Amino acid sequence: MQVVETAGTPEPDWVSTMADEVVERAGPGQKIVCASGLSPSGPIHLGNLREVMTPHLVADEIRRRGYDCEHLVSWDDYDRYRRVPAGIDPAWEEHIGKPLSEVPAPLGSPFANWAEHFKAPMIAALTDLGVPWRGISQTAMYTSGAYRDQVLLAMRERARIDGILGRFRTKKKDVPEDDEDVVTSAEYFPFKPYCGACGRDDTTITAYDDDTTEMTYTCACGFSETVLLREFTRGKLVWKVDWPMRWAYEGVHFEPSGVDHSSPGSSYQVGGLIVDEVFGGEAPIGPMYAFVGITGQAKMSSSRGSVPTPGDALEILEVPVLRWQFARRRPNQAIKVAFDQEIHRLYDEWDALERKVAAGTAGGIETTGHVRAVTTAERELPRTPEPVAYRTLASVVDVTAGDPAQLERILAGLGATPEGARPRLDRAIRWVENYMPDEAHTRLRDEPDTALLASLDDQDREAVAMLRDHLTDDWSLDGLTTLVYGVPKKQAGLPLDVKPTDELKAAQRRFFVVVYQLLVGADTGPRLPTLLLAAGPDRVRTLLGG
């Protein structure tokens, strides 16, 4: 395997520390297995990406060291369909209780079923993010009989499992909807059949014989049948038994879980006992990870609908920038991905890091995070060769309404080309189109505001004339920045390199308001040098009364 190296001196970070623990747990000569689990019950939201990125980063570090390491992504597509997400035809309620893989895809979908429809965008996002993985369909595993021995073992050991669950089981009135650990019949069974008539899991096992594996169940629809469990594959283990069974079956060494699976009596804690006492395995190293949100929004839940997905984030963020969000924060630290104007600050931080890395002045941990963002063990990831500040691109795209000719002209003034500014340019275009707040959009005046120009006092008229007359002395972002900040200095008889006083800052603010009013009819707008560059010298002169 070719390991990609990047300049700098990386230092151990949280990924390195966890990789150390996983390698030690696996022992010499073993294939190391990291795992994630995803439910395609609806849109797989951005918060679920941490379920994949945490083990990906650890597995990637292990592979960088030359070890054989596999990252499994288990698709929980044999789980029951629990509710109809927002935006889906209410008629889909008739499928509640069926396996996700047997529910029809939403109307208009090209996919065979509900599960495949919601897997597809996540698969595309993981490909873009450079995440190598092996997918496991739980539908395929259960219906093929791959877990037959494990299911029969769990049924034989049902009393032991019931005892383990009983240490944590709460009273029924305190249990939330869909909790599987409420005793609903005289005897506990860890297996849930899907009905042979209606296809739902509204079933109750009424009899089971360990010797013959003969099982009788009834369904709420009125259907009842007796089958041999050793031949029956239409059903699955309940979640708190299913998860530890998979740990043992796959030999998982590392699998993180969200805070909802990590509290006392949770799936992870109970699973650790079941995998040891029933399946003869060992619980993986399982750090708790905090949830991912977006700026101004609390924890996301795909059952609510209309939540951002990894694909949504990748429409406005370059791959290295999104990877960096996960690499630089420990799993137990919250992440907020910016979909609003905070995205500019995020990109400013990223660009500052890129400059430090290029100059060799980045710290060791900073360099490590950068390496994980821009490369994997196998390859380098796409980057923008001629990066322009994201906020500048957004302003230019907004003011020019994305006109290609205008963009090319302005980018040339910034020392870039449209192709060289991609993929960042495309991300900024989509952000302006889909996420830029309405009040933040800037529209240049069509004609000069003659009334405003006539009302200017001598000081403001002189300042506007100075800007207009020297506009093209240095038609670049740096040149225009020097000009707009320098006009009030020249008016005050001060050198251009003088440090600003409170009085000078007030004069600059007054001047900027006048120019904004003449150009866009508002007191504020994009950074003035960027606005001038985007508008072009001819139009600026016209609007300034030239």
Coordinates of C-alpha atoms in Angstrom, one line a residue:
M1 CA 0.0 0.0 0.0
Q2 CA 1.3 3.5 -0.8
V3 CA 1.1 5.8 2.2
V4 CA 0.7 9.5 1.3
E5 CA 3.0 11.8 3.2
T6 CA 2.6 15.5 3.7
A7 CA 5.3 18.1 4.7
G8 CA 5.4 19.1 8.3
T9 CA 6.0 17.5 11.6
P10 CA 2.8 15.8 12.8
E11 CA 2.3 15.1 16.5
P12 CA 0.0 12.5 18.1
D13 CA -3.6 13.6 18.4
W14 CA -6.8 11.9 19.6
V15 CA -6.8 9.8 16.5
S16 CA -3.3 8.5 17.1
T17 CA -4.1 7.8 20.7
M18 CA -7.2 5.7 19.8
A19 CA -5.3 4.0 17.1
D20 CA -2.7 2.9 19.7
E21 CA -5.4 1.4 21.9
V22 CA -7.1 -0.4 19.0
V23 CA -3.8 -1.9 17.7
E24 CA -3.0 -3.1 21.2
R25 CA -6.5 -4.6 21.7
A26 CA -6.3 -6.5 18.4
G27 CA -2.9 -8.0 19.1
P28 CA -0.2 -9.0 16.6
G29 CA -1.1 -10.6 13.3
Q30 CA -4.8 -9.9 13.4
K31 CA -6.9 -8.1 10.9
I32 CA -8.2 -5.0 12.7
V33 CA -11.9 -4.2 12.3
C34 CA -13.5 -0.8 12.9
A35 CA -17.2 -0.5 12.5
S36 CA -20.1 1.9 12.0
G37 CA -23.8 1.4 11.9
L38 CA -26.3 3.4 9.9
S39 CA -30.1 3.2 9.6
P40 CA -31.6 4.1 6.2
S41 CA -34.9 4.8 7.9
G42 CA -35.0 8.3 6.3
P43 CA -32.5 10.9 5.2
I44 CA -29.2 10.0 6.8
H45 CA -28.4 13.4 8.4
L46 CA -25.1 15.2 8.9
G47 CA -25.0 14.1 12.6
N48 CA -24.7 10.5 11.4
L49 CA -21.5 11.3 9.6
R50 CA -19.7 11.3 12.9
E51 CA -20.7 7.6 13.3
V52 CA -18.6 7.0 10.2
M53 CA -15.9 9.6 10.3
T54 CA -14.7 8.7 13.8
P55 CA -13.9 5.1 12.9
H56 CA -12.7 6.1 9.5
L57 CA -10.1 8.4 10.9
V58 CA -8.9 5.8 13.3
A59 CA -8.9 3.0 10.7
D60 CA -7.0 5.4 8.3
E61 CA -4.3 6.1 10.9
I62 CA -3.9 2.3 11.4
R63 CA -3.6 1.8 7.7
R64 CA -1.0 4.6 7.5
R65 CA 1.1 2.5 9.9
G66 CA 0.9 -0.4 7.5
Y67 CA -1.5 -2.6 9.4
D68 CA -4.4 -4.6 7.7
C69 CA -7.5 -2.7 8.8
E70 CA -11.0 -2.8 7.5
H71 CA -13.8 -0.4 8.1
L72 CA -17.3 -2.0 8.1
V73 CA -20.5 0.0 7.6
S74 CA -23.4 -2.0 8.7
W75 CA -26.7 -1.0 7.1
D76 CA -29.6 -1.6 9.5
D77 CA -32.0 -2.1 6.6
Y78 CA -33.8 -5.0 8.2
D79 CA -35.0 -2.8 11.1
R80 CA -38.7 -2.1 11.2
Y81 CA -40.1 1.0 9.5
R82 CA -41.2 3.0 12.5
R83 CA -42.8 6.2 11.2
V84 CA -43.4 8.3 8.1
P85 CA -40.8 11.1 7.8
A86 CA -41.9 14.7 7.0
G87 CA -42.5 15.3 3.4
I88 CA -43.5 11.7 2.5
D89 CA -47.0 10.7 1.4
P90 CA -49.0 9.8 4.5
A91 CA -50.1 6.6 2.6
W92 CA -46.7 5.1 3.6
E93 CA -48.1 4.6 7.1
E94 CA -49.5 1.3 5.8
H95 CA -46.0 0.0 5.7
I96 CA -45.1 0.7 9.4
G97 CA -43.8 -2.5 11.0
K98 CA -42.3 -3.9 7.8
P99 CA -38.5 -4.2 7.2
L100 CA -37.0 -1.0 5.7
S101 CA -35.8 -3.1 2.7
E102 CA -39.4 -4.2 1.9
V103 CA -41.0 -0.7 2.1
P104 CA -41.5 0.9 -1.4
A105 CA -39.2 3.8 -2.1
P106 CA -40.7 7.3 -2.1
L107 CA -42.6 8.3 -5.2
G108 CA -40.4 9.0 -8.2
S109 CA -37.3 7.3 -6.8
P110 CA -35.3 5.1 -9.1
F111 CA -34.4 2.7 -6.3
A112 CA -35.9 -0.7 -5.5
N113 CA -37.0 0.1 -2.0
W114 CA -36.9 2.6 0.9
A115 CA -33.6 1.5 2.3
E116 CA -31.7 1.7 -1.0
H117 CA -33.2 5.1 -1.7
F118 CA -31.8 6.6 1.5
K119 CA -28.5 4.7 1.4
A120 CA -27.6 6.2 -2.0
P121 CA -26.8 9.8 -1.0
M122 CA -24.7 8.6 2.0
I123 CA -22.7 6.3 -0.3
A124 CA -22.0 9.1 -2.7
A125 CA -20.9 11.4 0.2
L126 CA -18.5 8.8 1.6
T127 CA -17.0 8.3 -1.8
D128 CA -16.4 12.1 -2.1
L129 CA -14.9 12.2 1.4
G130 CA -12.4 9.5 0.6
V131 CA -13.8 6.9 3.0
P132 CA -13.0 3.3 2.1
W133 CA -15.5 0.8 3.6
R134 CA -17.2 -2.5 3.2
G135 CA -21.0 -2.4 3.5
I136 CA -23.0 -5.2 5.2
S137 CA -26.8 -5.4 4.5
Q138 CA -28.5 -6.8 7.6
T139 CA -31.4 -7.8 5.3
A140 CA -28.9 -9.9 3.3
M141 CA -27.3 -11.4 6.5
Y142 CA -30.6 -12.4 8.2
T143 CA -32.5 -13.6 5.1
S144 CA -29.5 -15.7 3.9
G145 CA -29.2 -17.5 7.2
A146 CA -25.8 -16.1 7.9
Y147 CA -26.7 -15.5 11.5
R148 CA -28.6 -18.8 12.0
D149 CA -26.3 -20.2 14.6
Q150 CA -26.2 -16.9 16.5
V151 CA -30.0 -16.7 16.5
L152 CA -30.4 -20.2 17.8
L153 CA -27.8 -19.5 20.5
A154 CA -29.6 -16.4 21.6
M155 CA -32.9 -18.3 21.8
R156 CA -31.2 -21.1 23.9
E157 CA -29.7 -18.5 26.2
R158 CA -32.9 -16.3 26.4
A159 CA -33.1 -16.7 30.2
R160 CA -29.6 -15.5 30.6
I161 CA -30.2 -12.6 28.3
D162 CA -33.4 -11.7 30.1
G163 CA -31.5 -11.7 33.3
I164 CA -28.9 -9.3 32.0
L165 CA -31.6 -7.0 30.6
G166 CA -33.5 -7.3 33.8
R167 CA -30.6 -5.6 35.7
F168 CA -31.4 -2.4 33.8
R169 CA -35.0 -2.8 32.8
T170 CA -37.4 0.0 33.8
K171 CA -41.1 -0.1 34.5
K172 CA -43.3 -0.1 31.4
K173 CA -44.8 3.3 32.2
D174 CA -41.3 4.9 32.2
V175 CA -40.2 3.3 29.0
P176 CA -40.2 5.4 25.8
E177 CA -42.0 4.4 22.7
D178 CA -40.4 1.5 20.7
D179 CA -38.3 0.3 23.6
E180 CA -37.7 -3.4 23.1
D181 CA -37.0 -4.4 26.7
V182 CA -40.5 -4.2 28.1
V183 CA -41.8 -7.7 28.9
T184 CA -44.9 -8.2 26.8
S185 CA -45.5 -11.9 27.2
A186 CA -45.0 -14.5 29.9
E187 CA -41.6 -15.5 28.5
Y188 CA -38.9 -13.3 27.1
F189 CA -37.7 -14.0 23.5
P190 CA -34.8 -12.1 21.9
F191 CA -36.0 -12.8 18.4
K192 CA -38.8 -10.9 16.5
P193 CA -40.4 -12.6 13.5
Y194 CA -41.8 -10.7 10.6
C195 CA -45.3 -11.9 9.9
G196 CA -45.7 -14.4 6.9
A197 CA -49.1 -12.8 6.0
C198 CA -48.8 -9.0 6.5
G199 CA -45.0 -8.7 6.6
R200 CA -45.0 -6.6 9.8
D201 CA -43.4 -7.3 13.1
D202 CA -46.5 -6.9 15.2
T203 CA -45.9 -10.5 16.3
T204 CA -45.6 -12.4 19.6
I205 CA -43.9 -15.7 20.0
T206 CA -46.2 -18.0 22.0
A207 CA -44.1 -21.2 22.1
Y208 CA -40.6 -22.3 21.4
D209 CA -38.9 -25.7 21.7
D210 CA -35.1 -25.7 22.1
D211 CA -34.6 -29.2 20.9
T212 CA -36.5 -29.0 17.7
T213 CA -36.4 -25.2 17.3
E214 CA -40.1 -25.3 16.6
M215 CA -41.5 -21.8 17.1
T216 CA -45.1 -20.6 17.1
Y217 CA -46.0 -16.9 16.7
T218 CA -49.1 -14.9 16.3
C219 CA -49.6 -11.5 14.6
A220 CA -51.9 -8.6 15.4
C221 CA -53.3 -9.1 11.9
G222 CA -54.7 -12.4 13.0
F223 CA -52.2 -14.7 11.3
S224 CA -50.5 -17.5 13.2
E225 CA -48.0 -20.1 12.1
T226 CA -45.6 -22.7 13.5
V227 CA -42.1 -22.9 11.9
L228 CA -38.7 -24.4 12.5
L229 CA -36.4 -21.6 13.5
R230 CA -33.4 -23.4 12.2
E231 CA -34.9 -22.9 8.7
F232 CA -36.8 -19.7 9.3
T233 CA -35.1 -16.4 8.2
R234 CA -37.9 -13.9 8.2
G235 CA -37.0 -12.1 11.4
K236 CA -34.2 -10.6 13.5
L237 CA -32.7 -10.4 17.0
V238 CA -33.9 -7.4 19.0
W239 CA -31.4 -4.5 19.0
K240 CA -29.7 -4.9 22.3
V241 CA -28.9 -8.5 21.4
D242 CA -28.3 -7.9 17.7
W243 CA -25.5 -5.4 18.2
P244 CA -23.3 -7.5 20.5
M245 CA -24.0 -10.5 18.3
R246 CA -22.5 -8.6 15.4
W247 CA -19.5 -7.6 17.5
A248 CA -18.6 -11.2 18.0
Y249 CA -19.5 -12.3 14.5
E250 CA -17.4 -9.6 12.8
G251 CA -14.7 -9.5 15.4
V252 CA -15.1 -5.7 15.9
H253 CA -12.3 -4.0 17.7
F254 CA -13.5 -0.3 17.5
E255 CA -17.0 1.1 17.2
P256 CA -18.0 4.5 18.7
S257 CA -21.5 5.3 19.7
G258 CA -23.6 8.4 20.4
V259 CA -24.4 9.6 23.9
D260 CA -27.8 7.9 23.7
H261 CA -26.1 4.5 23.4
S262 CA -23.5 5.3 26.1
S263 CA -25.5 6.1 29.3
P264 CA -26.0 3.6 32.1
G265 CA -28.3 0.7 31.0
S266 CA -27.8 1.7 27.4
S267 CA -27.2 -0.5 24.4
Y268 CA -23.4 -0.3 24.7
Q269 CA -23.3 -1.2 28.4
V270 CA -25.8 -4.0 28.1
G271 CA -24.2 -5.2 24.9
G272 CA -20.8 -5.5 26.6
L273 CA -22.3 -8.0 29.1
I274 CA -24.3 -10.0 26.4
V275 CA -21.3 -10.3 24.0
D276 CA -19.2 -11.7 26.8
E277 CA -21.7 -13.9 28.6
V278 CA -23.7 -15.2 25.6
F279 CA -21.6 -14.9 22.4
G280 CA -18.2 -15.4 23.9
G281 CA -16.8 -12.2 22.4
E282 CA -15.5 -8.9 23.6
A283 CA -17.0 -5.5 23.4
P284 CA -15.1 -3.2 21.1
I285 CA -13.4 0.0 22.2
G286 CA -16.4 2.3 22.0
P287 CA -15.8 6.0 22.7
M288 CA -18.9 8.2 23.1
Y289 CA -19.2 10.9 20.5
A290 CA -21.1 14.1 20.8
F291 CA -23.8 15.1 18.3
V292 CA -23.2 17.3 15.3
G293 CA -25.4 20.4 14.7
I294 CA -25.5 23.3 12.4
T295 CA -25.0 26.9 13.3
G296 CA -28.0 28.0 15.4
Q297 CA -29.7 24.6 15.4
A298 CA -29.8 21.9 18.1
K299 CA -29.3 18.1 17.7
M300 CA -30.6 16.9 14.4
S301 CA -33.0 14.0 14.0
S302 CA -33.9 12.4 10.7
S303 CA -37.4 11.6 11.8
R304 CA -38.1 15.4 11.8
G305 CA -37.4 15.7 8.1
S306 CA -35.7 18.7 6.4
V307 CA -32.4 18.2 8.1
P308 CA -29.0 18.7 6.4
T309 CA -27.3 15.6 5.1
P310 CA -23.6 15.1 4.4
G311 CA -24.4 15.7 0.7
D312 CA -25.8 19.1 1.7
A313 CA -22.6 20.0 3.5
L314 CA -20.5 18.9 0.6
E315 CA -22.4 21.3 -1.7
I316 CA -21.0 24.3 0.2
L317 CA -17.8 22.9 1.8
E318 CA -14.7 21.4 0.2
V319 CA -13.9 17.8 1.2
P320 CA -10.8 18.8 3.2
V321 CA -12.7 21.4 5.2
L322 CA -15.5 19.1 6.2
R323 CA -12.9 16.3 7.1
W324 CA -11.0 18.9 9.2
Q325 CA -14.1 19.6 11.2
F326 CA -14.1 16.0 12.4
A327 CA -10.4 15.5 12.7
R328 CA -9.7 18.5 14.9
R329 CA -12.3 17.8 17.5
R330 CA -12.2 14.9 20.0
P331 CA -15.3 12.7 19.6
N332 CA -16.8 13.9 22.9
Q333 CA -16.5 17.5 21.7
A334 CA -19.5 19.0 19.9
I335 CA -19.2 20.0 16.3
K336 CA -21.2 22.7 14.6
V337 CA -21.1 22.9 10.8
A338 CA -21.8 26.3 9.4
F339 CA -24.6 26.7 6.8
D340 CA -25.0 30.5 7.5
Q341 CA -22.5 33.3 7.3
E342 CA -20.3 31.6 10.0
I343 CA -19.0 29.6 7.0
H344 CA -16.8 32.6 6.2
R345 CA -15.1 32.5 9.6
L346 CA -14.6 28.7 9.2
Y347 CA -12.9 29.2 5.8
D348 CA -10.8 32.1 7.2
E349 CA -9.5 29.6 9.9
W350 CA -8.8 26.9 7.3
D351 CA -7.0 29.3 4.9
A352 CA -4.9 30.6 7.8
L353 CA -4.0 27.0 8.6
E354 CA -3.1 26.3 5.0
R355 CA -0.8 29.3 5.0
K356 CA 0.9 28.2 8.2
V357 CA 1.4 24.7 6.9
A358 CA 2.9 26.0 3.6
A359 CA 5.2 28.3 5.5
G360 CA 6.3 25.5 7.9
T361 CA 5.0 27.5 11.0
A362 CA 2.1 25.3 11.9
G363 CA 2.2 23.5 15.3
G364 CA 2.5 19.8 15.4
I365 CA -1.2 19.1 16.2
E366 CA -2.3 21.6 13.6
T367 CA -0.1 19.8 11.0
T368 CA -1.6 16.4 12.0
G369 CA -5.1 17.7 11.6
H370 CA -4.2 19.2 8.2
V371 CA -2.7 15.9 7.0
R372 CA -5.9 14.0 8.0
A373 CA -8.0 16.6 6.2
V374 CA -6.1 16.6 2.8
T375 CA -5.0 13.0 2.5
T376 CA -6.0 9.4 3.4
A377 CA -3.7 6.4 3.7
E378 CA -4.3 5.7 0.0
R379 CA -4.5 9.1 -1.7
E380 CA -4.5 12.9 -1.8
L381 CA -8.0 14.5 -1.8
P382 CA -9.1 17.2 -4.2
R383 CA -8.1 20.8 -3.2
T384 CA -8.5 24.2 -4.8
P385 CA -5.3 25.1 -6.6
E386 CA -5.9 28.9 -6.6
P387 CA -7.9 29.6 -3.4
V388 CA -9.6 32.9 -3.0
A389 CA -11.2 33.8 0.3
Y390 CA -14.7 32.2 0.6
R391 CA -16.3 35.4 1.7
T392 CA -14.8 37.2 -1.3
L393 CA -16.0 34.6 -3.7
A394 CA -19.5 34.7 -2.1
S395 CA -19.6 38.5 -2.5
V396 CA -18.4 38.4 -6.1
V397 CA -20.9 35.7 -7.0
D398 CA -23.7 37.6 -5.3
V399 CA -23.0 41.0 -6.9
T400 CA -22.4 39.6 -10.4
A401 CA -25.4 37.1 -10.1
G402 CA -22.9 34.4 -11.1
D403 CA -22.3 35.8 -14.6
P404 CA -19.4 33.7 -16.0
A405 CA -17.7 36.6 -17.9
Q406 CA -17.9 38.9 -14.9
L407 CA -16.5 36.1 -12.6
E408 CA -13.6 35.5 -15.0
R409 CA -12.8 39.2 -15.1
I410 CA -12.9 39.7 -11.3
L411 CA -11.0 36.5 -10.5
A412 CA -8.3 37.6 -12.9
G413 CA -8.0 40.7 -10.7
L414 CA -7.6 38.4 -7.7
G415 CA -4.8 36.4 -9.4
A416 CA -7.0 33.4 -10.1
T417 CA -9.0 31.7 -12.9
P418 CA -12.4 30.1 -12.7
E419 CA -10.9 26.6 -13.1
G420 CA -8.1 27.3 -10.6
A421 CA -10.7 28.6 -8.1
R422 CA -12.6 25.4 -8.2
P423 CA -14.0 23.4 -6.4
R424 CA -14.3 26.3 -3.9
L425 CA -15.9 28.6 -6.4
D426 CA -18.7 26.1 -7.1
R427 CA -19.2 25.7 -3.3
A428 CA -19.6 29.4 -2.9
I429 CA -22.0 29.6 -5.8
R430 CA -24.3 27.0 -4.2
W431 CA -24.0 28.7 -0.8
V432 CA -25.1 32.1 -2.3
E433 CA -28.0 30.4 -4.1
N434 CA -29.3 28.2 -1.3
Y435 CA -28.1 29.5 2.1
M436 CA -27.2 33.2 1.9
P437 CA -29.7 35.2 4.0
D438 CA -32.1 37.3 2.0
E439 CA -31.0 40.4 3.9
A440 CA -27.4 39.8 3.1
H441 CA -27.8 39.8 -0.7
T442 CA -26.3 42.9 -2.5
R443 CA -27.8 44.5 -5.6
L444 CA -26.0 47.4 -7.2
R445 CA -28.1 50.4 -8.2
D446 CA -29.2 50.5 -11.9
E447 CA -28.8 54.3 -12.1
P448 CA -26.9 56.9 -10.1
D449 CA -28.8 58.4 -7.1
T450 CA -28.7 62.0 -8.4
A451 CA -30.6 63.3 -5.4
L452 CA -28.1 61.8 -2.9
L453 CA -25.2 63.0 -5.0
A454 CA -26.6 66.6 -5.0
S455 CA -27.1 66.5 -1.2
L456 CA -23.5 65.6 -0.3
D457 CA -21.6 68.2 1.7
D458 CA -18.2 69.5 0.6
Q459 CA -16.3 66.9 2.6
D460 CA -18.2 63.9 1.3
R461 CA -18.2 65.2 -2.3
E462 CA -14.4 65.6 -2.1
A463 CA -14.0 62.1 -0.7
V464 CA -16.2 60.5 -3.4
A465 CA -14.3 62.4 -6.1
M466 CA -11.0 61.2 -4.7
L467 CA -12.2 57.6 -4.8
R468 CA -13.6 58.0 -8.3
D469 CA -10.4 59.7 -9.7
H470 CA -8.0 57.1 -8.3
L471 CA -10.1 54.1 -8.8
T472 CA -7.9 52.4 -11.3
D473 CA -4.5 53.5 -10.0
D474 CA -4.1 49.9 -8.6
W475 CA -7.1 47.8 -9.7
S476 CA -6.6 44.9 -7.3
L477 CA -8.0 43.8 -4.0
D478 CA -5.0 45.1 -2.1
G479 CA -4.9 48.3 -4.2
L480 CA -8.6 49.1 -3.6
T481 CA -8.2 48.3 0.1
T482 CA -5.4 50.8 0.4
L483 CA -7.5 53.4 -1.5
V484 CA -10.8 53.2 0.4
Y485 CA -9.0 53.3 3.8
G486 CA -6.6 56.0 2.5
V487 CA -9.1 58.6 1.3
P488 CA -10.1 59.8 4.8
K489 CA -6.4 59.8 5.7
K490 CA -5.5 62.0 2.8
Q491 CA -8.4 64.3 3.6
A492 CA -7.0 64.7 7.1
G493 CA -3.5 65.4 5.7
L494 CA -2.2 62.1 7.2
P495 CA 0.3 59.6 5.7
L496 CA -1.2 56.3 4.5
D497 CA 0.7 54.3 7.0
V498 CA -0.5 56.2 10.0
K499 CA -2.1 54.1 12.8
P500 CA -5.9 54.8 13.0
T501 CA -7.2 56.9 15.8
D502 CA -10.8 56.8 17.0
E503 CA -11.4 60.1 15.1
L504 CA -9.9 58.6 11.9
K505 CA -12.0 55.4 12.3
A506 CA -15.1 57.5 12.6
A507 CA -14.2 59.4 9.4
Q508 CA -13.6 56.1 7.6
R509 CA -17.0 54.7 8.7
R510 CA -18.7 57.9 7.5
F511 CA -17.0 57.6 4.1
F512 CA -17.9 54.0 3.8
V513 CA -21.6 54.7 4.5
V514 CA -21.7 57.3 1.8
V515 CA -20.1 55.0 -0.8
Y516 CA -22.4 52.1 0.2
Q517 CA -25.5 54.3 -0.2
L518 CA -24.4 55.5 -3.6
L519 CA -23.6 51.9 -4.8
V520 CA -26.2 49.7 -3.2
G521 CA -28.7 52.0 -1.3
A522 CA -27.8 50.7 2.1
D523 CA -25.5 51.7 5.0
T524 CA -23.5 48.4 4.8
G525 CA -22.7 45.6 2.4
P526 CA -19.8 43.3 1.4
R527 CA -16.3 44.5 2.1
L528 CA -16.0 47.7 0.1
P529 CA -12.9 46.7 -1.9
T530 CA -14.6 43.4 -2.9
L531 CA -17.7 45.3 -3.9
L532 CA -15.8 47.7 -6.0
L533 CA -13.8 44.9 -7.7
A534 CA -17.1 43.0 -8.4
A535 CA -18.9 46.0 -9.8
G536 CA -16.1 47.0 -12.2
P537 CA -14.5 50.5 -12.6
D538 CA -16.9 51.8 -15.3
R539 CA -20.1 51.0 -13.3
V540 CA -18.6 52.3 -10.0
R541 CA -17.6 55.6 -11.7
T542 CA -21.1 56.0 -13.1
L543 CA -22.7 55.4 -9.7
L544 CA -20.3 57.8 -8.0
G545 CA -21.4 60.5 -10.4
G546 CA -18.5 60.2 -12.9

